[in-house]
Amino acid sequence: QVQLVESGGGLVQPGGSLRLSCVASGFIFSVNAVNWHRQAPGKQRELVAVVYRDGRPYYVETVKGRFTISRDNTKNTAYLQINSLKSEDTAVYYCNVNVGGMMYWGKGTLVTVSS
């Protein structure tokens, strides 16, 4: 019932930008924080950013100044604008939410940063 669908990934050159989207359904989107995680090949999934219900953002240090998280509650959508991309940003990017004590994940969108 709870569904999260990411989109916007692709192949970009170093220094490029993408806007990732996470479209949510099956719950009241506006009351939940939305998290973006990423998982690089051979590595653990790691938190990248959070947008809280009031729109307040949180970023891990490695992406501060380059990534911007936001949400549009009228569209049940969270965004992650990713700029000044580096090869180490290559990963599958996932959004997730906690709804009723359970964690839900999208299937992810692949970002590949390569020259």
PDB file of C-alpha atoms in Angstrom:
ATOM      1  CA  GLN A   1       0.000   0.000   0.000  1.00  0.00           C
ATOM      2  CA  VAL A   2       2.788   2.411   0.898  1.00  0.00           C
ATOM      3  CA  GLN A   3       4.725   3.056  -2.269  1.00  0.00           C
ATOM      4  CA  LEU A   4       7.773   5.134  -3.023  1.00  0.00           C
ATOM      5  CA  VAL A   5       8.958   5.555  -6.583  1.00  0.00           C
ATOM      6  CA  GLU A   6      12.266   7.229  -7.334  1.00  0.00           C
ATOM      7  CA  SER A   7      13.223   8.688 -10.674  1.00  0.00           C
ATOM      8  CA  GLY A   8      15.708  11.083 -12.203  1.00  0.00           C
ATOM      9  CA  GLY A   9      18.898   9.078 -12.105  1.00  0.00           C
ATOM     10  CA  GLY A  10      21.176   8.668 -15.055  1.00  0.00           C
ATOM     11  CA  LEU A  11      24.680   9.017 -16.402  1.00  0.00           C
ATOM     12  CA  VAL A  12      26.351  12.374 -15.828  1.00  0.00           C
ATOM     13  CA  GLN A  13      29.860  13.749 -16.099  1.00  0.00           C
ATOM     14  CA  PRO A  14      31.783  14.967 -13.062  1.00  0.00           C
ATOM     15  CA  GLY A  15      30.532  18.404 -12.142  1.00  0.00           C
ATOM     16  CA  GLY A  16      27.098  17.706 -13.556  1.00  0.00           C
ATOM     17  CA  SER A  17      23.712  17.807 -11.889  1.00  0.00           C
ATOM     18  CA  LEU A  18      20.537  15.792 -11.590  1.00  0.00           C
ATOM     19  CA  ARG A  19      17.238  16.176  -9.818  1.00  0.00           C
ATOM     20  CA  LEU A  20      15.975  13.016  -8.193  1.00  0.00           C
ATOM     21  CA  SER A  21      12.306  12.631  -7.323  1.00  0.00           C
ATOM     22  CA  CYS A  22      10.468  10.382  -4.906  1.00  0.00           C
ATOM     23  CA  VAL A  23       6.733  10.117  -5.449  1.00  0.00           C
ATOM     24  CA  ALA A  24       4.893   8.704  -2.454  1.00  0.00           C
ATOM     25  CA  SER A  25       1.463   7.172  -2.050  1.00  0.00           C
ATOM     26  CA  GLY A  26      -0.513   5.155   0.474  1.00  0.00           C
ATOM     27  CA  PHE A  27       0.002   7.375   3.516  1.00  0.00           C
ATOM     28  CA  ILE A  28      -0.330  10.969   4.632  1.00  0.00           C
ATOM     29  CA  PHE A  29       2.861  12.283   3.163  1.00  0.00           C
ATOM     30  CA  SER A  30       2.926  15.651   4.889  1.00  0.00           C
ATOM     31  CA  VAL A  31       3.402  14.259   8.420  1.00  0.00           C
ATOM     32  CA  ASN A  32       6.490  12.200   7.626  1.00  0.00           C
ATOM     33  CA  ALA A  33      10.119  12.959   7.315  1.00  0.00           C
ATOM     34  CA  VAL A  34      11.597  11.654   4.075  1.00  0.00           C
ATOM     35  CA  ASN A  35      15.093  10.252   3.920  1.00  0.00           C
ATOM     36  CA  TRP A  36      17.396   9.830   0.963  1.00  0.00           C
ATOM     37  CA  HIS A  37      19.991   7.087   1.180  1.00  0.00           C
ATOM     38  CA  ARG A  38      22.471   5.794  -1.326  1.00  0.00           C
ATOM     39  CA  GLN A  39      24.357   2.582  -1.833  1.00  0.00           C
ATOM     40  CA  ALA A  40      27.530   2.465  -3.851  1.00  0.00           C
ATOM     41  CA  PRO A  41      28.753  -0.834  -5.308  1.00  0.00           C
ATOM     42  CA  GLY A  42      30.236  -3.022  -2.598  1.00  0.00           C
ATOM     43  CA  LYS A  43      29.378  -0.576   0.169  1.00  0.00           C
ATOM     44  CA  GLN A  44      26.786  -0.248   2.898  1.00  0.00           C
ATOM     45  CA  ARG A  45      23.717   1.837   2.320  1.00  0.00           C
ATOM     46  CA  GLU A  46      24.254   5.244   3.866  1.00  0.00           C
ATOM     47  CA  LEU A  47      22.097   8.194   4.767  1.00  0.00           C
ATOM     48  CA  VAL A  48      22.519  11.226   2.524  1.00  0.00           C
ATOM     49  CA  ALA A  49      19.833  13.709   3.520  1.00  0.00           C
ATOM     50  CA  VAL A  50      16.591  14.139   5.411  1.00  0.00           C
ATOM     51  CA  VAL A  51      13.742  16.561   4.910  1.00  0.00           C
ATOM     52  CA  TYR A  52      11.568  16.866   7.980  1.00  0.00           C
ATOM     53  CA  ARG A  53       7.847  17.518   7.947  1.00  0.00           C
ATOM     54  CA  ASP A  54       8.387  21.263   8.273  1.00  0.00           C
ATOM     55  CA  GLY A  55      10.821  21.297   5.362  1.00  0.00           C
ATOM     56  CA  ARG A  56      13.946  21.522   7.488  1.00  0.00           C
ATOM     57  CA  PRO A  57      16.855  19.714   5.820  1.00  0.00           C
ATOM     58  CA  TYR A  58      19.687  17.628   7.137  1.00  0.00           C
ATOM     59  CA  TYR A  59      22.745  16.619   5.109  1.00  0.00           C
ATOM     60  CA  VAL A  60      25.749  14.477   5.747  1.00  0.00           C
ATOM     61  CA  GLU A  61      28.984  16.423   5.617  1.00  0.00           C
ATOM     62  CA  THR A  62      30.172  15.000   2.310  1.00  0.00           C
ATOM     63  CA  VAL A  63      27.230  16.451   0.382  1.00  0.00           C
ATOM     64  CA  LYS A  64      26.713  19.773   2.153  1.00  0.00           C
ATOM     65  CA  GLY A  65      26.753  22.630  -0.295  1.00  0.00           C
ATOM     66  CA  ARG A  66      26.210  20.320  -3.263  1.00  0.00           C
ATOM     67  CA  PHE A  67      22.916  18.537  -2.569  1.00  0.00           C
ATOM     68  CA  THR A  68      19.566  20.109  -1.765  1.00  0.00           C
ATOM     69  CA  ILE A  69      16.625  18.181  -0.370  1.00  0.00           C
ATOM     70  CA  SER A  70      13.090  19.518  -0.562  1.00  0.00           C
ATOM     71  CA  ARG A  71       9.483  18.422  -0.580  1.00  0.00           C
ATOM     72  CA  ASP A  72       6.219  19.404  -2.208  1.00  0.00           C
ATOM     73  CA  ASN A  73       3.395  18.117  -0.068  1.00  0.00           C
ATOM     74  CA  THR A  74       0.803  19.043  -2.684  1.00  0.00           C
ATOM     75  CA  LYS A  75       2.431  16.510  -4.998  1.00  0.00           C
ATOM     76  CA  ASN A  76       3.427  13.933  -2.366  1.00  0.00           C
ATOM     77  CA  THR A  77       6.940  14.248  -3.693  1.00  0.00           C
ATOM     78  CA  ALA A  78      10.390  14.677  -2.207  1.00  0.00           C
ATOM     79  CA  TYR A  79      13.334  15.847  -4.266  1.00  0.00           C
ATOM     80  CA  LEU A  80      17.062  15.628  -4.082  1.00  0.00           C
ATOM     81  CA  GLN A  81      18.927  18.085  -6.273  1.00  0.00           C
ATOM     82  CA  ILE A  82      22.451  16.794  -6.675  1.00  0.00           C
ATOM     83  CA  ASN A  83      25.052  19.194  -8.034  1.00  0.00           C
ATOM     84  CA  SER A  84      28.801  19.311  -8.549  1.00  0.00           C
ATOM     85  CA  LEU A  85      28.801  15.565  -8.815  1.00  0.00           C
ATOM     86  CA  LYS A  86      31.876  13.485  -8.165  1.00  0.00           C
ATOM     87  CA  SER A  87      32.670   9.918  -9.087  1.00  0.00           C
ATOM     88  CA  GLU A  88      32.199   8.928  -5.457  1.00  0.00           C
ATOM     89  CA  ASP A  89      28.558  10.009  -5.701  1.00  0.00           C
ATOM     90  CA  THR A  90      27.911   7.051  -7.987  1.00  0.00           C
ATOM     91  CA  ALA A  91      25.304   4.910  -6.264  1.00  0.00           C
ATOM     92  CA  VAL A  92      21.740   3.744  -6.268  1.00  0.00           C
ATOM     93  CA  TYR A  93      19.745   6.440  -4.512  1.00  0.00           C
ATOM     94  CA  TYR A  94      16.742   5.413  -2.423  1.00  0.00           C
ATOM     95  CA  CYS A  95      14.077   7.330  -0.590  1.00  0.00           C
ATOM     96  CA  ASN A  96      12.461   5.930   2.511  1.00  0.00           C
ATOM     97  CA  VAL A  97       9.870   6.780   5.128  1.00  0.00           C
ATOM     98  CA  ASN A  98       8.749   5.492   8.494  1.00  0.00           C
ATOM     99  CA  VAL A  99       5.003   4.895   8.418  1.00  0.00           C
ATOM    100  CA  GLY A 100       3.277   3.379  11.426  1.00  0.00           C
ATOM    101  CA  GLY A 101       6.555   2.093  12.819  1.00  0.00           C
ATOM    102  CA  MET A 102       7.610   0.370   9.608  1.00  0.00           C
ATOM    103  CA  MET A 103      10.304   1.439   7.207  1.00  0.00           C
ATOM    104  CA  TYR A 104       9.425   1.611   3.528  1.00  0.00           C
ATOM    105  CA  TRP A 105      11.834   1.883   0.648  1.00  0.00           C
ATOM    106  CA  GLY A 106      11.608   2.615  -3.000  1.00  0.00           C
ATOM    107  CA  LYS A 107      13.410   0.492  -5.552  1.00  0.00           C
ATOM    108  CA  GLY A 108      16.025   3.154  -6.134  1.00  0.00           C
ATOM    109  CA  THR A 109      17.344   5.166  -9.037  1.00  0.00           C
ATOM    110  CA  LEU A 110      20.875   4.748 -10.320  1.00  0.00           C
ATOM    111  CA  VAL A 111      23.214   7.721 -10.540  1.00  0.00           C
ATOM    112  CA  THR A 112      26.435   7.130 -12.421  1.00  0.00           C
ATOM    113  CA  VAL A 113      29.062   9.866 -12.450  1.00  0.00           C
ATOM    114  CA  SER A 114      31.707   9.166 -15.028  1.00  0.00           C
ATOM    115  CA  SER A 115      33.901  10.988 -17.498  1.00  0.00           C
TER     116      SER A 115
END
